[in-house]
Amino acid sequence: MRFTKFLAFIAAAATLMVGCGGDNPEDVDKPKGGATLKSDVQSVEVNNPITFTVTAEDGTDITAEATIFDKTHNFAEVSNPFTPTEDGKYEFYAVAGNAITETIEVVVLPSIPALPADTNEASTEFKHRILLVDHTGNTCGYCPKMMLALKEVSETGDYHSKYYEAMSHSYASSDPATSASANAISSYFGITSYPTLTYNFAYSTSSSYNAEHIKSQIDAQWKESADAGIAASASLATSSVVVNAEVKAAVENEYRINAWLLEDGIVANQTNGTEEWMNTHNNAIRQAVKTNPISGMELGTIKAGEKASLAMSLEITSSKWVRDNLKVMVIASAKNANGKFEVVNVAICPVDGSVTYDYK
């Protein structure tokens, strides 16, 4: 069985509340309540319909009595269903008698790439990778020590097959590999000293720049078989990367999914760098679907053997990001025994490409 949710993110978007309706735009930021507006999708491809439902406080369906307004485009009244002809973020609210709903957001995507085929529908035996985040910076004098330690780990046995790493350049604003998302992610982890390496979302554990310590942390968290697998496709749009991702559960649980846009090949002199390769920075975090909560978007409960998918948008906010060097890290997380969302698997998807489930 498969169920699908389409969700998307526009960088720096905030939840907005509505007020007195389309006849008086001055009052739109004063919520009145009395009814709830819902849409059948939270993201959709351009030229596809959005259907709205309006419900009174007592649960009565009052859709037929309601007028829907597009706050984003001059408070224009729209039909129900409404078919957007341009991509972007849309904010809608409804007026029904004296009831004014809060706004809802629907993100209209230029296109949603098709997911790759599942090569083994009957299997739930997935290879497991944990998430390592190196909080770093090109002007951080001690950070080359962590770079050397990670290189040693990656070249030891099969350790590099057990994790994916992302570099959160949050040490200094002058760093060409930094970003608002990197700063938010390091802030989430409470980073105050550099370099620091963190593991998954639920752990505050950080390592020194000691290869043996890093390997011990990987050994403690790695599993022979992951709780879930990930398949994904990504495509480059005009000013964003659109990601379609799917999670297949091996263990029934509540799942979330996030996607980070990473860039390779950023050339910047590394303070105290001892080898030339240290001046080229890879896996730098440029954008995230969501940084609060860092675990991403809700997929709900997925039973073992079932799947859930969603579409997401990662905005390209700087002309300095080299599009040919971008890739997408897709992160699946699930509730642990403490009720926190912990990373259960990670996948890397090329832009204008796909990655299918990585079975054992």
mmCIF file of C-alpha atoms in Angstrom:
data_model
loop_
_atom_site.group_PDB
_atom_site.id
_atom_site.type_symbol
_atom_site.label_atom_id
_atom_site.label_comp_id
_atom_site.label_asym_id
_atom_site.label_seq_id
_atom_site.Cartn_x
_atom_site.Cartn_y
_atom_site.Cartn_z
ATOM 1 C CA MET A 1 0.000 0.000 0.000
ATOM 2 C CA ARG A 2 1.216 3.507 -0.750
ATOM 3 C CA PHE A 3 -0.018 6.890 0.404
ATOM 4 C CA THR A 4 1.315 10.234 -0.733
ATOM 5 C CA LYS A 5 1.595 13.661 0.788
ATOM 6 C CA PHE A 6 2.901 16.582 -1.202
ATOM 7 C CA LEU A 7 4.716 19.076 0.988
ATOM 8 C CA ALA A 8 7.111 21.864 0.101
ATOM 9 C CA PHE A 9 9.288 24.546 1.566
ATOM 10 C CA ILE A 10 10.141 28.093 0.558
ATOM 11 C CA ALA A 11 13.162 29.477 2.427
ATOM 12 C CA ALA A 12 12.313 31.989 5.156
ATOM 13 C CA ALA A 13 8.538 31.430 4.817
ATOM 14 C CA ALA A 14 6.510 31.963 7.987
ATOM 15 C CA THR A 15 3.041 30.881 8.973
ATOM 16 C CA LEU A 16 0.665 33.783 8.377
ATOM 17 C CA MET A 17 -2.719 34.431 9.945
ATOM 18 C CA VAL A 18 -5.661 36.010 8.163
ATOM 19 C CA GLY A 19 -8.172 38.613 9.169
ATOM 20 C CA CYS A 20 -11.236 40.328 7.847
ATOM 21 C CA GLY A 21 -11.335 38.984 4.302
ATOM 22 C CA GLY A 22 -10.946 40.094 0.726
ATOM 23 C CA ASP A 23 -13.091 43.214 0.936
ATOM 24 C CA ASN A 24 -10.742 44.815 3.451
ATOM 25 C CA PRO A 25 -7.110 43.826 2.868
ATOM 26 C CA GLU A 26 -5.976 46.252 5.588
ATOM 27 C CA ASP A 27 -7.383 43.846 8.197
ATOM 28 C CA VAL A 28 -6.079 40.566 6.814
ATOM 29 C CA ASP A 29 -3.465 40.207 9.567
ATOM 30 C CA LYS A 30 -6.184 40.216 12.256
ATOM 31 C CA PRO A 31 -7.509 36.650 12.535
ATOM 32 C CA LYS A 32 -11.194 36.290 13.378
ATOM 33 C CA GLY A 33 -11.567 32.511 13.403
ATOM 34 C CA GLY A 34 -14.962 30.849 13.341
ATOM 35 C CA ALA A 35 -14.032 28.464 10.518
ATOM 36 C CA THR A 36 -11.170 26.374 9.162
ATOM 37 C CA LEU A 37 -9.877 26.262 5.597
ATOM 38 C CA LYS A 38 -8.155 23.142 4.261
ATOM 39 C CA SER A 39 -6.817 22.150 0.847
ATOM 40 C CA ASP A 40 -6.521 18.666 -0.577
ATOM 41 C CA VAL A 41 -2.790 19.213 -1.257
ATOM 42 C CA GLN A 42 -0.004 21.196 0.347
ATOM 43 C CA SER A 43 1.986 21.283 -2.864
ATOM 44 C CA VAL A 44 0.995 20.604 -6.429
ATOM 45 C CA GLU A 45 2.316 20.857 -9.965
ATOM 46 C CA VAL A 46 1.406 23.956 -11.923
ATOM 47 C CA ASN A 47 -1.841 23.627 -13.965
ATOM 48 C CA ASN A 48 -3.246 21.077 -11.525
ATOM 49 C CA PRO A 49 -6.330 21.833 -9.373
ATOM 50 C CA ILE A 50 -6.457 22.665 -5.667
ATOM 51 C CA THR A 51 -9.740 21.807 -3.946
ATOM 52 C CA PHE A 52 -10.720 23.652 -0.767
ATOM 53 C CA THR A 53 -12.940 22.660 2.153
ATOM 54 C CA VAL A 54 -14.264 25.094 4.747
ATOM 55 C CA THR A 55 -15.543 23.778 8.064
ATOM 56 C CA ALA A 56 -17.390 25.669 10.810
ATOM 57 C CA GLU A 57 -16.323 25.428 14.458
ATOM 58 C CA ASP A 58 -19.021 22.790 15.097
ATOM 59 C CA GLY A 59 -17.701 20.637 12.252
ATOM 60 C CA THR A 60 -20.341 21.599 9.702
ATOM 61 C CA ASP A 61 -19.151 21.759 6.100
ATOM 62 C CA ILE A 62 -19.777 25.337 4.934
ATOM 63 C CA THR A 63 -17.707 25.180 1.747
ATOM 64 C CA ALA A 64 -20.685 26.094 -0.439
ATOM 65 C CA GLU A 65 -21.188 29.317 1.528
ATOM 66 C CA ALA A 66 -17.539 30.343 1.510
ATOM 67 C CA THR A 67 -15.545 32.635 -0.753
ATOM 68 C CA ILE A 68 -11.856 31.792 -1.228
ATOM 69 C CA PHE A 69 -9.252 34.558 -1.584
ATOM 70 C CA ASP A 70 -5.653 34.387 -2.823
ATOM 71 C CA LYS A 71 -3.825 36.680 -0.418
ATOM 72 C CA THR A 72 -0.550 36.378 -2.330
ATOM 73 C CA HIS A 73 -1.978 37.799 -5.537
ATOM 74 C CA ASN A 74 -3.766 40.984 -4.491
ATOM 75 C CA PHE A 75 -6.458 39.242 -2.457
ATOM 76 C CA ALA A 76 -8.100 37.990 -5.644
ATOM 77 C CA GLU A 77 -11.204 35.838 -5.306
ATOM 78 C CA VAL A 78 -10.574 32.370 -6.730
ATOM 79 C CA SER A 79 -12.741 29.486 -7.813
ATOM 80 C CA ASN A 80 -13.067 26.192 -5.964
ATOM 81 C CA PRO A 81 -11.395 24.083 -7.292
ATOM 82 C CA PHE A 82 -8.673 26.554 -8.281
ATOM 83 C CA THR A 83 -6.029 25.761 -10.901
ATOM 84 C CA PRO A 84 -2.826 27.811 -10.590
ATOM 85 C CA THR A 85 -1.080 28.685 -13.839
ATOM 86 C CA GLU A 86 2.146 29.950 -12.248
ATOM 87 C CA ASP A 87 4.490 28.252 -9.817
ATOM 88 C CA GLY A 88 5.342 29.761 -6.431
ATOM 89 C CA LYS A 89 3.942 30.104 -2.934
ATOM 90 C CA TYR A 90 0.215 30.787 -2.599
ATOM 91 C CA GLU A 91 -1.597 31.838 0.588
ATOM 92 C CA PHE A 92 -5.347 31.391 0.755
ATOM 93 C CA TYR A 93 -8.084 32.271 3.248
ATOM 94 C CA ALA A 94 -11.851 31.962 3.207
ATOM 95 C CA VAL A 95 -14.785 34.147 4.233
ATOM 96 C CA ALA A 96 -18.133 32.582 5.122
ATOM 97 C CA GLY A 97 -20.635 34.976 6.676
ATOM 98 C CA ASN A 98 -18.910 36.458 9.732
ATOM 99 C CA ALA A 99 -16.318 33.678 9.848
ATOM 100 C CA ILE A 100 -12.810 34.402 8.603
ATOM 101 C CA THR A 101 -10.322 31.553 8.426
ATOM 102 C CA GLU A 102 -6.613 31.603 9.049
ATOM 103 C CA THR A 103 -4.424 31.444 5.960
ATOM 104 C CA ILE A 104 -3.104 28.210 4.557
ATOM 105 C CA GLU A 105 -0.130 27.822 2.241
ATOM 106 C CA VAL A 106 0.065 25.774 -0.933
ATOM 107 C CA VAL A 107 3.313 25.660 -2.898
ATOM 108 C CA VAL A 108 2.920 25.232 -6.637
ATOM 109 C CA LEU A 109 5.875 23.436 -8.222
ATOM 110 C CA PRO A 110 6.902 23.702 -11.886
ATOM 111 C CA SER A 111 7.087 19.887 -12.046
ATOM 112 C CA ILE A 112 7.534 16.922 -9.724
ATOM 113 C CA PRO A 113 10.078 14.329 -10.881
ATOM 114 C CA ALA A 114 8.933 10.716 -11.020
ATOM 115 C CA LEU A 115 10.251 8.339 -8.390
ATOM 116 C CA PRO A 116 12.538 5.504 -9.509
ATOM 117 C CA ALA A 117 11.144 1.981 -9.645
ATOM 118 C CA ASP A 118 11.375 -0.185 -6.537
ATOM 119 C CA THR A 119 13.644 -3.027 -7.595
ATOM 120 C CA ASN A 120 12.563 -5.352 -4.765
ATOM 121 C CA GLU A 121 8.991 -4.665 -3.636
ATOM 122 C CA ALA A 122 8.937 -7.609 -1.219
ATOM 123 C CA SER A 123 12.071 -6.607 0.707
ATOM 124 C CA THR A 124 12.464 -4.348 3.736
ATOM 125 C CA GLU A 125 16.150 -5.136 4.306
ATOM 126 C CA PHE A 126 17.889 -1.808 3.789
ATOM 127 C CA LYS A 127 21.499 -0.761 4.161
ATOM 128 C CA HIS A 128 21.870 1.703 7.032
ATOM 129 C CA ARG A 129 23.708 5.025 7.019
ATOM 130 C CA ILE A 130 23.883 7.449 9.914
ATOM 131 C CA LEU A 131 24.205 11.218 9.576
ATOM 132 C CA LEU A 132 27.418 12.997 10.521
ATOM 133 C CA VAL A 133 27.428 16.803 10.562
ATOM 134 C CA ASP A 134 30.796 18.527 10.811
ATOM 135 C CA HIS A 135 30.368 22.059 12.181
ATOM 136 C CA THR A 136 33.286 23.873 10.647
ATOM 137 C CA GLY A 137 34.618 26.904 8.765
ATOM 138 C CA ASN A 138 37.410 27.796 6.393
ATOM 139 C CA THR A 139 38.888 30.324 8.870
ATOM 140 C CA CYS A 140 38.680 27.911 11.812
ATOM 141 C CA GLY A 141 42.263 27.164 12.834
ATOM 142 C CA TYR A 142 41.540 23.799 14.472
ATOM 143 C CA CYS A 143 39.135 22.496 11.806
ATOM 144 C CA PRO A 144 41.833 20.845 9.668
ATOM 145 C CA LYS A 145 42.325 18.395 12.543
ATOM 146 C CA MET A 146 38.721 17.204 12.104
ATOM 147 C CA MET A 147 39.186 17.088 8.343
ATOM 148 C CA LEU A 148 42.161 14.777 8.794
ATOM 149 C CA ALA A 149 40.274 12.593 11.285
ATOM 150 C CA LEU A 150 37.281 12.204 8.952
ATOM 151 C CA LYS A 151 39.599 11.348 6.063
ATOM 152 C CA GLU A 152 41.219 8.645 8.182
ATOM 153 C CA VAL A 153 37.802 7.214 9.143
ATOM 154 C CA SER A 154 36.629 7.206 5.515
ATOM 155 C CA GLU A 155 39.729 5.250 4.489
ATOM 156 C CA THR A 156 39.436 2.658 7.276
ATOM 157 C CA GLY A 157 37.769 -0.612 6.306
ATOM 158 C CA ASP A 158 34.102 -0.187 5.366
ATOM 159 C CA TYR A 159 33.382 2.769 7.656
ATOM 160 C CA HIS A 160 32.493 5.163 4.848
ATOM 161 C CA SER A 161 29.650 2.853 3.790
ATOM 162 C CA LYS A 162 28.057 3.376 7.211
ATOM 163 C CA TYR A 163 27.443 7.135 7.086
ATOM 164 C CA TYR A 164 26.977 10.254 5.004
ATOM 165 C CA GLU A 165 28.468 13.546 6.095
ATOM 166 C CA ALA A 166 27.322 17.137 5.685
ATOM 167 C CA MET A 167 29.504 20.155 6.398
ATOM 168 C CA SER A 168 27.833 22.965 8.319
ATOM 169 C CA HIS A 169 30.048 25.989 7.651
ATOM 170 C CA SER A 170 28.841 28.218 10.477
ATOM 171 C CA TYR A 171 32.096 29.462 11.996
ATOM 172 C CA ALA A 172 32.252 32.804 10.169
ATOM 173 C CA SER A 173 30.048 34.843 7.860
ATOM 174 C CA SER A 174 33.031 35.455 5.555
ATOM 175 C CA ASP A 175 33.186 31.749 4.675
ATOM 176 C CA PRO A 176 32.020 31.282 1.041
ATOM 177 C CA ALA A 177 30.632 27.869 2.031
ATOM 178 C CA THR A 178 28.353 29.213 4.769
ATOM 179 C CA SER A 179 24.568 29.666 4.508
ATOM 180 C CA ALA A 180 21.570 30.637 6.605
ATOM 181 C CA SER A 181 20.568 26.974 6.810
ATOM 182 C CA ALA A 182 24.027 25.930 7.999
ATOM 183 C CA ASN A 183 23.876 28.553 10.726
ATOM 184 C CA ALA A 184 20.404 27.385 11.787
ATOM 185 C CA ILE A 185 21.479 23.737 11.903
ATOM 186 C CA SER A 186 24.557 24.481 13.999
ATOM 187 C CA SER A 187 22.393 26.624 16.272
ATOM 188 C CA TYR A 188 19.969 23.717 16.698
ATOM 189 C CA PHE A 189 22.845 21.558 17.942
ATOM 190 C CA GLY A 190 24.009 24.347 20.271
ATOM 191 C CA ILE A 191 27.458 24.528 18.726
ATOM 192 C CA THR A 192 29.774 26.883 20.597
ATOM 193 C CA SER A 193 33.190 25.445 19.740
ATOM 194 C CA TYR A 194 34.753 24.393 16.443
ATOM 195 C CA PRO A 195 35.234 21.867 15.044
ATOM 196 C CA THR A 196 32.403 19.731 16.432
ATOM 197 C CA LEU A 197 30.965 16.573 14.928
ATOM 198 C CA THR A 198 27.359 15.625 15.713
ATOM 199 C CA TYR A 199 25.557 12.369 15.001
ATOM 200 C CA ASN A 200 21.901 12.177 13.927
ATOM 201 C CA PHE A 201 19.178 14.457 15.311
ATOM 202 C CA ALA A 202 18.481 12.953 18.718
ATOM 203 C CA TYR A 203 22.048 12.934 19.993
ATOM 204 C CA SER A 204 23.957 15.776 21.596
ATOM 205 C CA THR A 205 27.111 13.663 21.449
ATOM 206 C CA SER A 206 30.003 15.397 19.758
ATOM 207 C CA SER A 207 33.465 14.085 19.085
ATOM 208 C CA SER A 208 36.912 15.474 19.358
ATOM 209 C CA TYR A 209 39.060 15.336 16.239
ATOM 210 C CA ASN A 210 40.087 11.801 17.044
ATOM 211 C CA ALA A 211 39.507 9.133 14.412
ATOM 212 C CA GLU A 212 39.156 6.313 16.926
ATOM 213 C CA HIS A 213 36.521 8.238 18.877
ATOM 214 C CA ILE A 214 34.582 8.941 15.684
ATOM 215 C CA LYS A 215 34.669 5.253 14.736
ATOM 216 C CA SER A 216 33.418 4.285 18.200
ATOM 217 C CA GLN A 217 30.454 6.649 17.812
ATOM 218 C CA ILE A 218 29.628 5.212 14.402
ATOM 219 C CA ASP A 219 29.856 1.664 15.770
ATOM 220 C CA ALA A 220 27.481 2.556 18.621
ATOM 221 C CA GLN A 221 24.762 3.906 16.312
ATOM 222 C CA TRP A 222 25.061 1.867 13.122
ATOM 223 C CA LYS A 223 22.678 -1.059 12.518
ATOM 224 C CA GLU A 224 22.996 -4.124 10.319
ATOM 225 C CA SER A 225 19.624 -3.240 8.767
ATOM 226 C CA ALA A 226 17.910 0.160 8.728
ATOM 227 C CA ASP A 227 14.407 0.801 10.065
ATOM 228 C CA ALA A 228 13.466 2.356 6.711
ATOM 229 C CA GLY A 229 14.750 2.885 3.188
ATOM 230 C CA ILE A 230 14.745 5.971 0.965
ATOM 231 C CA ALA A 231 14.122 6.465 -2.749
ATOM 232 C CA ALA A 232 14.236 9.904 -4.375
ATOM 233 C CA SER A 233 14.400 11.924 -7.568
ATOM 234 C CA ALA A 234 15.512 15.546 -7.965
ATOM 235 C CA SER A 235 15.220 18.053 -10.786
ATOM 236 C CA LEU A 236 16.568 21.553 -11.305
ATOM 237 C CA ALA A 237 13.942 24.275 -11.750
ATOM 238 C CA THR A 238 14.468 27.975 -12.495
ATOM 239 C CA SER A 239 15.329 28.974 -8.936
ATOM 240 C CA SER A 240 15.017 25.769 -6.942
ATOM 241 C CA VAL A 241 15.661 22.055 -6.818
ATOM 242 C CA VAL A 242 12.465 19.996 -6.641
ATOM 243 C CA VAL A 243 12.772 16.725 -4.744
ATOM 244 C CA ASN A 244 10.335 13.824 -4.743
ATOM 245 C CA ALA A 245 11.212 11.438 -1.914
ATOM 246 C CA GLU A 246 9.716 8.200 -0.645
ATOM 247 C CA VAL A 247 10.225 6.289 2.600
ATOM 248 C CA LYS A 248 9.571 2.541 2.862
ATOM 249 C CA ALA A 249 9.286 1.274 6.419
ATOM 250 C CA ALA A 250 10.864 -1.892 7.749
ATOM 251 C CA VAL A 251 9.586 -1.058 11.238
ATOM 252 C CA GLU A 252 6.200 0.553 11.898
ATOM 253 C CA ASN A 253 6.697 4.004 13.385
ATOM 254 C CA GLU A 254 5.953 7.721 13.004
ATOM 255 C CA TYR A 255 8.259 9.092 10.325
ATOM 256 C CA ARG A 256 9.463 12.459 9.127
ATOM 257 C CA ILE A 257 11.576 13.427 6.154
ATOM 258 C CA ASN A 258 13.917 16.299 5.396
ATOM 259 C CA ALA A 259 16.103 17.276 2.453
ATOM 260 C CA TRP A 260 19.279 19.344 2.451
ATOM 261 C CA LEU A 261 20.856 20.922 -0.595
ATOM 262 C CA LEU A 262 24.613 20.337 -0.579
ATOM 263 C CA GLU A 263 27.326 21.858 -2.748
ATOM 264 C CA ASP A 264 30.706 20.366 -3.682
ATOM 265 C CA GLY A 265 33.840 22.001 -5.023
ATOM 266 C CA ILE A 266 33.814 25.306 -3.105
ATOM 267 C CA VAL A 267 37.349 26.668 -3.292
ATOM 268 C CA ALA A 268 38.439 28.674 -0.247
ATOM 269 C CA ASN A 269 41.767 28.741 1.566
ATOM 270 C CA GLN A 270 41.611 26.704 4.778
ATOM 271 C CA THR A 271 43.316 28.346 7.730
ATOM 272 C CA ASN A 272 46.090 26.062 9.028
ATOM 273 C CA GLY A 273 45.433 23.636 6.199
ATOM 274 C CA THR A 274 48.303 21.193 5.829
ATOM 275 C CA GLU A 275 47.312 19.637 2.481
ATOM 276 C CA GLU A 276 46.055 21.144 -0.768
ATOM 277 C CA TRP A 277 42.782 19.151 -0.783
ATOM 278 C CA MET A 278 41.712 21.022 2.371
ATOM 279 C CA ASN A 279 41.148 24.158 0.277
ATOM 280 C CA THR A 280 38.279 22.524 -1.649
ATOM 281 C CA HIS A 281 35.136 22.142 0.451
ATOM 282 C CA ASN A 282 32.537 19.493 -0.331
ATOM 283 C CA ASN A 283 29.125 18.570 1.113
ATOM 284 C CA ALA A 284 28.500 22.148 2.272
ATOM 285 C CA ILE A 285 24.930 22.720 3.489
ATOM 286 C CA ARG A 286 23.276 25.375 1.317
ATOM 287 C CA GLN A 287 19.563 24.895 1.976
ATOM 288 C CA ALA A 288 17.179 22.780 4.048
ATOM 289 C CA VAL A 289 13.509 22.020 3.607
ATOM 290 C CA LYS A 290 13.069 22.672 7.305
ATOM 291 C CA THR A 291 15.380 23.631 10.158
ATOM 292 C CA ASN A 292 12.684 23.927 12.844
ATOM 293 C CA PRO A 293 12.021 21.114 13.487
ATOM 294 C CA ILE A 294 15.267 19.853 12.022
ATOM 295 C CA SER A 295 13.672 16.406 11.548
ATOM 296 C CA GLY A 296 11.586 17.840 8.732
ATOM 297 C CA MET A 297 8.053 17.204 7.503
ATOM 298 C CA GLU A 298 5.487 14.763 8.875
ATOM 299 C CA LEU A 299 4.823 11.553 6.982
ATOM 300 C CA GLY A 300 2.629 10.070 9.715
ATOM 301 C CA THR A 301 2.704 6.439 10.777
ATOM 302 C CA ILE A 302 4.022 4.039 8.152
ATOM 303 C CA LYS A 303 3.438 0.325 8.640
ATOM 304 C CA ALA A 304 6.148 -2.203 7.843
ATOM 305 C CA GLY A 305 6.332 -2.775 4.093
ATOM 306 C CA GLU A 306 4.327 0.350 3.268
ATOM 307 C CA LYS A 307 5.512 3.622 1.737
ATOM 308 C CA ALA A 308 4.880 7.346 2.004
ATOM 309 C CA SER A 309 6.154 10.005 -0.393
ATOM 310 C CA LEU A 310 6.252 13.771 -0.594
ATOM 311 C CA ALA A 311 7.510 16.508 -2.894
ATOM 312 C CA MET A 312 9.710 19.296 -1.564
ATOM 313 C CA SER A 313 11.314 22.438 -2.939
ATOM 314 C CA LEU A 314 14.794 23.663 -2.045
ATOM 315 C CA GLU A 315 15.220 27.295 -3.043
ATOM 316 C CA ILE A 316 18.456 28.456 -4.666
ATOM 317 C CA THR A 317 18.976 31.822 -2.995
ATOM 318 C CA SER A 318 22.426 32.808 -4.265
ATOM 319 C CA SER A 319 23.854 33.225 -7.733
ATOM 320 C CA LYS A 320 27.206 32.110 -6.299
ATOM 321 C CA TRP A 321 26.002 28.544 -5.777
ATOM 322 C CA VAL A 322 27.300 26.441 -8.664
ATOM 323 C CA ARG A 323 24.309 24.479 -9.913
ATOM 324 C CA ASP A 324 26.407 21.773 -11.520
ATOM 325 C CA ASN A 325 27.916 21.050 -8.083
ATOM 326 C CA LEU A 326 24.636 20.669 -6.186
ATOM 327 C CA LYS A 327 23.197 17.418 -4.816
ATOM 328 C CA VAL A 328 20.449 16.515 -2.369
ATOM 329 C CA MET A 329 20.779 14.727 0.959
ATOM 330 C CA VAL A 330 17.481 13.066 1.951
ATOM 331 C CA ILE A 331 17.111 12.267 5.659
ATOM 332 C CA ALA A 332 14.473 9.934 7.132
ATOM 333 C CA SER A 333 13.825 10.025 10.878
ATOM 334 C CA ALA A 334 11.469 8.247 13.256
ATOM 335 C CA LYS A 335 10.460 8.449 16.909
ATOM 336 C CA ASN A 336 12.788 6.751 19.357
ATOM 337 C CA ALA A 337 12.010 5.431 22.847
ATOM 338 C CA ASN A 338 12.281 8.957 24.265
ATOM 339 C CA GLY A 339 9.754 10.370 21.809
ATOM 340 C CA LYS A 340 12.400 12.274 19.852
ATOM 341 C CA PHE A 341 12.907 11.977 16.123
ATOM 342 C CA GLU A 342 16.148 10.184 15.385
ATOM 343 C CA VAL A 343 17.717 9.681 11.970
ATOM 344 C CA VAL A 344 17.037 6.157 10.695
ATOM 345 C CA ASN A 345 18.608 6.458 7.250
ATOM 346 C CA VAL A 346 20.195 8.883 4.796
ATOM 347 C CA ALA A 347 20.478 8.927 0.996
ATOM 348 C CA ILE A 348 22.252 11.137 -1.533
ATOM 349 C CA CYS A 349 20.373 12.018 -4.727
ATOM 350 C CA PRO A 350 21.996 13.754 -7.700
ATOM 351 C CA VAL A 351 20.238 16.778 -9.202
ATOM 352 C CA ASP A 352 18.453 15.743 -12.400
ATOM 353 C CA GLY A 353 18.864 12.160 -11.257
ATOM 354 C CA SER A 354 17.501 9.625 -8.804
ATOM 355 C CA VAL A 355 18.447 7.124 -6.141
ATOM 356 C CA THR A 356 16.495 3.935 -5.499
ATOM 357 C CA TYR A 357 16.202 1.867 -2.351
ATOM 358 C CA ASP A 358 19.577 0.534 -1.233
ATOM 359 C CA TYR A 359 18.818 -3.054 -0.284
ATOM 360 C CA LYS A 360 21.203 -5.310 1.585
#
